[in-house]
Short mmCIF file of C-alpha atoms and ligand atoms in Angstrom, two decimals:
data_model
loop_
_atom_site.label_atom_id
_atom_site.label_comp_id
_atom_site.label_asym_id
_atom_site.label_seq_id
_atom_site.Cartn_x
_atom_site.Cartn_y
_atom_site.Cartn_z
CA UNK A 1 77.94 44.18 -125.01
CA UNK A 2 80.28 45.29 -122.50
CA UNK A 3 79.88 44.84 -119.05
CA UNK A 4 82.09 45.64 -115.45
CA UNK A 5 80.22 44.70 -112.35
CA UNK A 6 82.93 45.53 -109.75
CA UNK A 7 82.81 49.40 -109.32
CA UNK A 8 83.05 51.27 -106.06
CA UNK A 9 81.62 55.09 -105.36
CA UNK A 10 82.14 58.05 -102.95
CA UNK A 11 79.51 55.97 -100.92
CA UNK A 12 82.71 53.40 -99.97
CA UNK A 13 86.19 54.34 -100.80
CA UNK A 14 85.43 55.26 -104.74
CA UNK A 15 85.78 59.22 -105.58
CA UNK A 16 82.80 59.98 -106.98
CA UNK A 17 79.32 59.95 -105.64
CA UNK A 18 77.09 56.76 -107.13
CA UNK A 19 75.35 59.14 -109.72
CA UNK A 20 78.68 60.17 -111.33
CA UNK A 21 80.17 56.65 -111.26
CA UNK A 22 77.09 55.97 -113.69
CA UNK A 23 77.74 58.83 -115.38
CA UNK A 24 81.38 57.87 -115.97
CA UNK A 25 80.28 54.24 -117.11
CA UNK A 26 78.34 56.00 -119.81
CA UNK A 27 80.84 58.11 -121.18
CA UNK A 28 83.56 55.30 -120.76
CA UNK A 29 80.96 53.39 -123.35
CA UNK A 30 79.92 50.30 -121.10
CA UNK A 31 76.10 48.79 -121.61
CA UNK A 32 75.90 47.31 -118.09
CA UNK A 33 77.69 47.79 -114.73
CA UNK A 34 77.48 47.22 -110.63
CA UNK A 35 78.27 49.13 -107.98
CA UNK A 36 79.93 47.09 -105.43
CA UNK A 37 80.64 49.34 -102.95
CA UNK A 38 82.19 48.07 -99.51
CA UNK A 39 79.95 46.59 -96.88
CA UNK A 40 77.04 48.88 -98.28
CA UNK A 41 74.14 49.86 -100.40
CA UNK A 42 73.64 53.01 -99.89
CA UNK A 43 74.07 53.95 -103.18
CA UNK A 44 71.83 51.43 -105.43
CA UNK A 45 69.29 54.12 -105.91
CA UNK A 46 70.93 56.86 -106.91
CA UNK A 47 73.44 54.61 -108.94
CA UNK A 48 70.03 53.17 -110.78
CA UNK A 49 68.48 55.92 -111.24
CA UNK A 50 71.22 57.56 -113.43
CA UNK A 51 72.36 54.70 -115.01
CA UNK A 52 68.82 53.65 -116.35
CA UNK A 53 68.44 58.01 -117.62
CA UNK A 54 71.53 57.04 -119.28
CA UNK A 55 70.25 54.10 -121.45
CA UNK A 56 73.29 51.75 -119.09
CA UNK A 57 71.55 48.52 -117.42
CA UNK A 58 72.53 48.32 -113.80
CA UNK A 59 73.38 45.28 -110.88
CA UNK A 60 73.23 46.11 -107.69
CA UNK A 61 75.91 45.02 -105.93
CA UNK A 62 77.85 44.59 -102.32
CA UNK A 63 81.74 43.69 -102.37
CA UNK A 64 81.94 42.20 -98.61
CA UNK A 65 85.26 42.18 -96.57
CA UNK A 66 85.86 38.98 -94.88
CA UNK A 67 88.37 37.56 -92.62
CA UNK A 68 89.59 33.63 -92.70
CA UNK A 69 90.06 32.24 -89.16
CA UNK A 70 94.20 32.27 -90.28
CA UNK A 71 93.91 36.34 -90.54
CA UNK A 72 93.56 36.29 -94.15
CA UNK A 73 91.58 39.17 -95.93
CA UNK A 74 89.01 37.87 -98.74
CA UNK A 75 86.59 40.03 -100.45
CA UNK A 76 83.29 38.68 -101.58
CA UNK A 77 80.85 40.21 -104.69
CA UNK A 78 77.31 39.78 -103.65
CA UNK A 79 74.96 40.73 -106.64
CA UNK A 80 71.29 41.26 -106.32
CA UNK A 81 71.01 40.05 -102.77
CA UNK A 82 67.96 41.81 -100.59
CA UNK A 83 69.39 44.40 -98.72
CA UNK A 84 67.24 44.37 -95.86
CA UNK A 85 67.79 40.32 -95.03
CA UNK A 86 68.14 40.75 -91.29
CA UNK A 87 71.32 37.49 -90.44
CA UNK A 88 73.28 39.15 -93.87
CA UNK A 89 72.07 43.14 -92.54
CA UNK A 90 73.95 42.16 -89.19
CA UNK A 91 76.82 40.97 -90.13
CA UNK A 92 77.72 44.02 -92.37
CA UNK A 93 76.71 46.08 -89.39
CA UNK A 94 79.03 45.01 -87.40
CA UNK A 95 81.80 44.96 -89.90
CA UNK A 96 81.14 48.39 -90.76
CA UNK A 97 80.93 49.28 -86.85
CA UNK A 98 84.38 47.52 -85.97
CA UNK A 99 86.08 49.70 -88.88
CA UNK A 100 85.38 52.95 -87.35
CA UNK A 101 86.82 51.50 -84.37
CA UNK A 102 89.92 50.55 -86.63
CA UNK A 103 90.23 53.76 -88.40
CA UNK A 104 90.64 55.45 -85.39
CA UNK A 105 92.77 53.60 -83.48
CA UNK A 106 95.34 53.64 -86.46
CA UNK A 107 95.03 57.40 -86.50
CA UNK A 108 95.50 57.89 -83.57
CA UNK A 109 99.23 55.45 -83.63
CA UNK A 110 100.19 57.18 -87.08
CA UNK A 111 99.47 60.34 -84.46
CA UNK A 112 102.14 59.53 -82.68
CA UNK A 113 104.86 60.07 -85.61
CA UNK A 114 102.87 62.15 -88.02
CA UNK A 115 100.76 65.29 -87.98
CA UNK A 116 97.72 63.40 -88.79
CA UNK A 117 94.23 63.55 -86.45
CA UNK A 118 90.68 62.24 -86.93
CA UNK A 119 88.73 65.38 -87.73
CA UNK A 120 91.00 65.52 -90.77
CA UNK A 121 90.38 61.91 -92.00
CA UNK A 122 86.58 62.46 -91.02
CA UNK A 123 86.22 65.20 -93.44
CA UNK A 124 87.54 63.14 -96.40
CA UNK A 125 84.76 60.24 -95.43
CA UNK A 126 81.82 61.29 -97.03
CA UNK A 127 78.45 61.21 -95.32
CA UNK A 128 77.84 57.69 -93.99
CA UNK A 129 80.34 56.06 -96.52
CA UNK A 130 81.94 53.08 -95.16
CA UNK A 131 85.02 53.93 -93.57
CA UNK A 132 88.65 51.87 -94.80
CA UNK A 133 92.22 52.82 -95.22
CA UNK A 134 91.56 54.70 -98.30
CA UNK A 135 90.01 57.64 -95.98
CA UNK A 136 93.13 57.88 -93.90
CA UNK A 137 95.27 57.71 -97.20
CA UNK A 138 93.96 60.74 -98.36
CA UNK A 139 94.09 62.08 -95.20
CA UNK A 140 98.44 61.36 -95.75
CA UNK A 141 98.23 63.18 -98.73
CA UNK A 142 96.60 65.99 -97.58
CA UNK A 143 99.06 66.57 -95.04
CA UNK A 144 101.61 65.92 -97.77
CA UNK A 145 102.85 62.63 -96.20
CA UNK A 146 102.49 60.85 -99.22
CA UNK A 147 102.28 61.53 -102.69
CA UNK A 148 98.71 59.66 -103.32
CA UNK A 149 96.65 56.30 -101.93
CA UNK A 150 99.74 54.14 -103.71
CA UNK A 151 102.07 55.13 -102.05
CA UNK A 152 100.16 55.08 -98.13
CA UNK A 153 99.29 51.48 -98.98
CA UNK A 154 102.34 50.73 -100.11
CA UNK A 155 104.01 52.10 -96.50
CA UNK A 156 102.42 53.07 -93.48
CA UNK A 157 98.78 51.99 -94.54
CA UNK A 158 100.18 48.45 -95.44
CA UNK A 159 98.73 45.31 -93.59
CA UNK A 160 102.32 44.56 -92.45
CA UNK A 161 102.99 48.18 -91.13
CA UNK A 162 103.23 48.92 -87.42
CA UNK A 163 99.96 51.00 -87.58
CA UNK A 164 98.06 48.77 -89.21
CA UNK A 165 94.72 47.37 -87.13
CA UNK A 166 92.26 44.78 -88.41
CA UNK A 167 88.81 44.88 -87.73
CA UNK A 168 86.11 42.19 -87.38
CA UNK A 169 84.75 40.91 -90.68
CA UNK A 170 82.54 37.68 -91.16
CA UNK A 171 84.73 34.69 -92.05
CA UNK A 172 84.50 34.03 -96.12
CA UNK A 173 82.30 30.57 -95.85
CA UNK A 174 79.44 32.87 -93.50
CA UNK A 175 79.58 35.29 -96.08
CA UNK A 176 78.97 32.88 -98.75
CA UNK A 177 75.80 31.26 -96.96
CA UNK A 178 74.40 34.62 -95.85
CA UNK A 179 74.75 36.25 -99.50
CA UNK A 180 73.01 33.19 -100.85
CA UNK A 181 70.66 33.60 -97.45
CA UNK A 182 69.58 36.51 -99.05
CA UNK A 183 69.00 35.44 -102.52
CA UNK A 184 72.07 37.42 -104.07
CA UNK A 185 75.28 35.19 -106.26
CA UNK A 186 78.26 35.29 -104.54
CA UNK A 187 81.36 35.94 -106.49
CA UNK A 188 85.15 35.91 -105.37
CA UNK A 189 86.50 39.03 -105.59
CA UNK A 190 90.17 39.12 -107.10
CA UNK A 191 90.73 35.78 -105.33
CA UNK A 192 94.38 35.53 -105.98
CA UNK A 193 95.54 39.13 -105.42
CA UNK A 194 98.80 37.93 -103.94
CA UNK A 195 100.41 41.55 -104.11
CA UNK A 196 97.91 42.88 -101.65
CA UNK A 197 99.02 40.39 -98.96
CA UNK A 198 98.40 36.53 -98.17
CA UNK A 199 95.45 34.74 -99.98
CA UNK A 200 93.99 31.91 -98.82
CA UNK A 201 94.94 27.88 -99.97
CA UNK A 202 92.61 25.22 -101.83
CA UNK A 203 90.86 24.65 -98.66
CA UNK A 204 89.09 28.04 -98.20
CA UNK A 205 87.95 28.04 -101.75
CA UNK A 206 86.50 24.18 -101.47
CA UNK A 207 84.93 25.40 -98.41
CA UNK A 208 83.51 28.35 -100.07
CA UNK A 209 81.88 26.24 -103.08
CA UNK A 210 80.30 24.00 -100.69
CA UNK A 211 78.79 26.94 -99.04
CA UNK A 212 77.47 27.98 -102.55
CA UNK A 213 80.07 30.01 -104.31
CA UNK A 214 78.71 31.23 -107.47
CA UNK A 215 81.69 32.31 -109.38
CA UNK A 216 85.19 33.76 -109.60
CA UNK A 217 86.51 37.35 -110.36
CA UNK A 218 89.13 36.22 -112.87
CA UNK A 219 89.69 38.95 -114.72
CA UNK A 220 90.80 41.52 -112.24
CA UNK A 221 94.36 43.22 -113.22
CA UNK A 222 95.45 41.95 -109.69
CA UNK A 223 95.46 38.28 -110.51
CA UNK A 224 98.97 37.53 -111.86
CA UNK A 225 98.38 35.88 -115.12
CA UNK A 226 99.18 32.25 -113.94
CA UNK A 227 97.02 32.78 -111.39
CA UNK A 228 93.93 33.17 -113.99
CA UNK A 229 94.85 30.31 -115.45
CA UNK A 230 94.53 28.03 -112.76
CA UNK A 231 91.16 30.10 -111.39
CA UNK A 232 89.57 29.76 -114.85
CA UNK A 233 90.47 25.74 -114.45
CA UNK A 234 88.92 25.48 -110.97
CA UNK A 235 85.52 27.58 -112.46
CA UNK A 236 85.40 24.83 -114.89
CA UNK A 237 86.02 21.61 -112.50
CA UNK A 238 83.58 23.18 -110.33
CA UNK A 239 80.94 24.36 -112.75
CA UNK A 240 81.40 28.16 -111.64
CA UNK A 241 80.59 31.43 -113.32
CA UNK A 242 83.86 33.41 -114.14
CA UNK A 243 83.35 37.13 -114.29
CA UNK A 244 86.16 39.97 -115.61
CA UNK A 245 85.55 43.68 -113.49
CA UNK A 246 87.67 47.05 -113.49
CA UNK A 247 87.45 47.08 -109.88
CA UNK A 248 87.23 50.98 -110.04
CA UNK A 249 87.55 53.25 -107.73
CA UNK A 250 87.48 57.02 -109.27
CA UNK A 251 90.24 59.18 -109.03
CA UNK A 252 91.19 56.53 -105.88
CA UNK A 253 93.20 54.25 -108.11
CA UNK A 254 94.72 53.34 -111.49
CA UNK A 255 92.04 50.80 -112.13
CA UNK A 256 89.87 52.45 -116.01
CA UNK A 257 86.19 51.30 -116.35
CA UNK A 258 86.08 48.66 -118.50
CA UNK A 259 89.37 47.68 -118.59
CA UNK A 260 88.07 43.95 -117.91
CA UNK A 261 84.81 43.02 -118.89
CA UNK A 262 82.05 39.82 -118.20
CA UNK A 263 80.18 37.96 -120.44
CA UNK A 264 76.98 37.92 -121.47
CA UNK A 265 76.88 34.23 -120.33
CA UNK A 266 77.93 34.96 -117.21
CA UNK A 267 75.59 37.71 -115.92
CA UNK A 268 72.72 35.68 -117.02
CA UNK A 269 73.65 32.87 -115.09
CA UNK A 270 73.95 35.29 -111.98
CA UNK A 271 70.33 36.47 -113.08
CA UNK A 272 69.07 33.39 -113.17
CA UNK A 273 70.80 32.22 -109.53
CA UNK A 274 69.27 35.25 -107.74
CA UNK A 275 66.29 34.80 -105.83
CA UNK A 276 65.45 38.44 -104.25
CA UNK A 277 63.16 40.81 -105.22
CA UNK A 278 66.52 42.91 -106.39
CA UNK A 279 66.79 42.60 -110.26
CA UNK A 280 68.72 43.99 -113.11
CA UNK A 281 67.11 47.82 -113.83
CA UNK A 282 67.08 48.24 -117.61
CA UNK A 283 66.78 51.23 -119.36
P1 AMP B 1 90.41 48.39 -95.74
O1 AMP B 1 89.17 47.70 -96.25
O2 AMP B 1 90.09 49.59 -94.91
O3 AMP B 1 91.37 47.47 -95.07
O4 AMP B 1 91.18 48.97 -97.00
C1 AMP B 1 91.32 48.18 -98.15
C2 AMP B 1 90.81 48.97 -99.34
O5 AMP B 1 91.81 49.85 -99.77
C3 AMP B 1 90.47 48.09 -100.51
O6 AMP B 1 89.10 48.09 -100.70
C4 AMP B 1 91.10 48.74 -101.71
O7 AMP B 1 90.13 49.20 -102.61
C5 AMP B 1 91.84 49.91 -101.18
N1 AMP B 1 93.24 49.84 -101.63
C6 AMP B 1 94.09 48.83 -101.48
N2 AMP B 1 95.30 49.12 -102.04
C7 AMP B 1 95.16 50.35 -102.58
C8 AMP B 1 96.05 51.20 -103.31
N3 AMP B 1 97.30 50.83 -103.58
N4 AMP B 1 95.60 52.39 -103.72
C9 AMP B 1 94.34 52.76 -103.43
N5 AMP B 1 93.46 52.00 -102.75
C10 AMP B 1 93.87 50.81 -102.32
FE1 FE B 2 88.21 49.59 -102.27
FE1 FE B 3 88.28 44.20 -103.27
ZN1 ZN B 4 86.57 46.45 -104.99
#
C-alpha cells in the first residue's frame, strides 16, 4: 500500500490543477494520497473526484502556515478537518488576506531593482489560489531573473533577503487547537527543515503536543537524517503518529510523488482521531 499525504496543486503553489495532481498520483502508482494545499481547500472536490475515477483513495487535507511569537515559520498538516468550522475558517482568512498584502509589497521593493510588476506575478497565480513566494518566483523566471523557483528562494525570495516581507499567520499552538477544533489530526509538517531557515526549540513542540499534536512529518527529504532520528524518538516518548510525504509540488520543485511514503498504521490512527463529517473517499 503506498501512501503520500503531503501534496500541493495549482490551487496553492503546486503546478498542476487538483484533478491532474490525482491524475499524476495514479500514474506515479500510489493507492492513497492528500492534497495539502496552503491555507486552502479549494481543491478537495475536484482532487476527490478524480482520484476516486481513478481507483486512488483520497485525504483531504490543509498544510497551514504558522508563525511562532520568536518569528519562526512552522507549517502544520491538518487532515480531514471541516472546512467550514467558523474560529479555524477565520484564521486562514486572514492568513490568506495578509499574503496578498505581502506579495505585493515585495513586488513592488524587488520593483525597485528589477523589471518585475504585479500584473505579471498575478497572471502566474491561478484563479483564487493562495498567493506565496512561489508566484513571484515564477514571475523571476519569466523575466529571466532567475533560472527557476531554486534559485529565487535561494536569493532574492529568501527569508533573509532585503525584499523579503512576512505576513500574519496564526501562531503554531492556535493552529493546533483550532485544527483539532474542527475535528481534523494535526501533523507537523517537515518540523526540522533547518535549510529553509530557523525551526523552532523543544519548547514549541511540547507546547504543540499539549495543544493536541497528532503526529510528525518525519519522512520529508528536508529533515537532515539526524534530525529523523531524534523526531521518530520524540513520536515515540510522546505516543505520536509519524507520517513520511513527498511534499510535491508539480513542475514547482524537485520533490517525486512517492518518494516518502506513510504507513498503513499511521493513516488509520489519523482516521480514527478525526471527528468531522470529512472522511477518507474510497474508490
Ligand atoms: P511563502 O509561504 O509565500 O512564504 O512561501 C513558502 C513556500 O515556497 C513553501 O510553501 C514552499 O513550498 C515554497 N518553496 C520554498 N522553497 C522553495 C524552493 N527552493 N523551490 C520552490 N518552492 C519553494
Ligand atoms: Fe509550497
Ligand atoms: Fe511546507
Ligand atoms: Zn507543503
Amino acid at each position: 500500500m503506498k501512501i503520500d499525504l503531503h501534496t500541493h496543486s495549482a490551487d496553492s503553489d503546486g503546478t498542476e490543477s487538483p484533478a491532474d495532481v490525482a491524475r499524476a498520483v495514479h500514474a506515479a502508482g500510489l493507492d492513497v494520497f492528500a492534497l495539502t494545499d496552503h491555507d486552502t481547500t479549494s481543491g478537495w472536490r475536484a482532487a476527490g473526484d478524480a482520484a476516486v475515477s481513478l481507483g486512488v483513495a483520497f485525504v483531504p487535507g490543509m498544510e497551514i502556515s504558522c508563525t511562532t511569537e520568536d518569528g519562526i515559520s512552522v507549517h502544520l498538516l491538518s487532515y480531514l478537518h471541516d472546512p467550514d468550522e467558523p474560529a479555524l475558517r477565520a484564521e486562514i482568512e486572514a492568513s490568506r488576506c495578509s499574503r496578498l498584502t505581502r506579495a505585493e509589497r515585495m513586488v513592488e521593493l524587488l520593483s525597485e531593482d528589477y523589471p518585475i510588476d504585479w500584473d505579471v506575478v498575478r497572471d502566474h497565480v491561478r484563479g483564487d489560489a493562495t498567493v506565496g513566494r512561489p508566484h513571484i518566483a515564477d514571475a523571476l523566471v519569466s523575466a529571466g531573473i532567475v533560472g527557476d523557483r531554486t534559485e529565487a528562494f535561494t536569493s532574492v525570495l529568501h527569508s533573509r533577503s532585503r525584499y523579503y516581507v512576512p505576513h500574519y499567520a496564526p501562531d503554531p499552538v492556535l493552529a493546533v487547537r483550532l485544527v483539532r477544533a474542527a475535528g481534523g489530526v494535526p501533523v507537523f509538517a517537515h518540523p526540522l527543515a533547518a535549510a529553509r531557515g530557523r525551526v523552532v526549540g523543544p519548547e514549541v513542540f511540547e507546547a504543540m503536543i499539549d495543544a493536541g499534536l497528532a503526529g510528525l512529518e518525519v519522512a520529508h527529504r528536508d529533515n537532515p537524517d539526524d534530525a529523523r532520528a531524534r523526531l521518530v524518538r520524540m513520536a515515540s516518548e510522546h505516543d505520536l503518529l509519524v507520517t513520511g510525504s513527498s511534499d510535491y509540488h508539480g513542475t514547482g520543485k524537485p520533490n517525486r510523488l512517492g518518494e516518502n511514503l506513510t504507513s498503513v498504521q499511521s493513516l488509520v490512527r489519523i482516521e480514527e482521531q478525526a471527528t468531522s463529517s470529512t472522511t477518507v473517499r474510497h474508490p
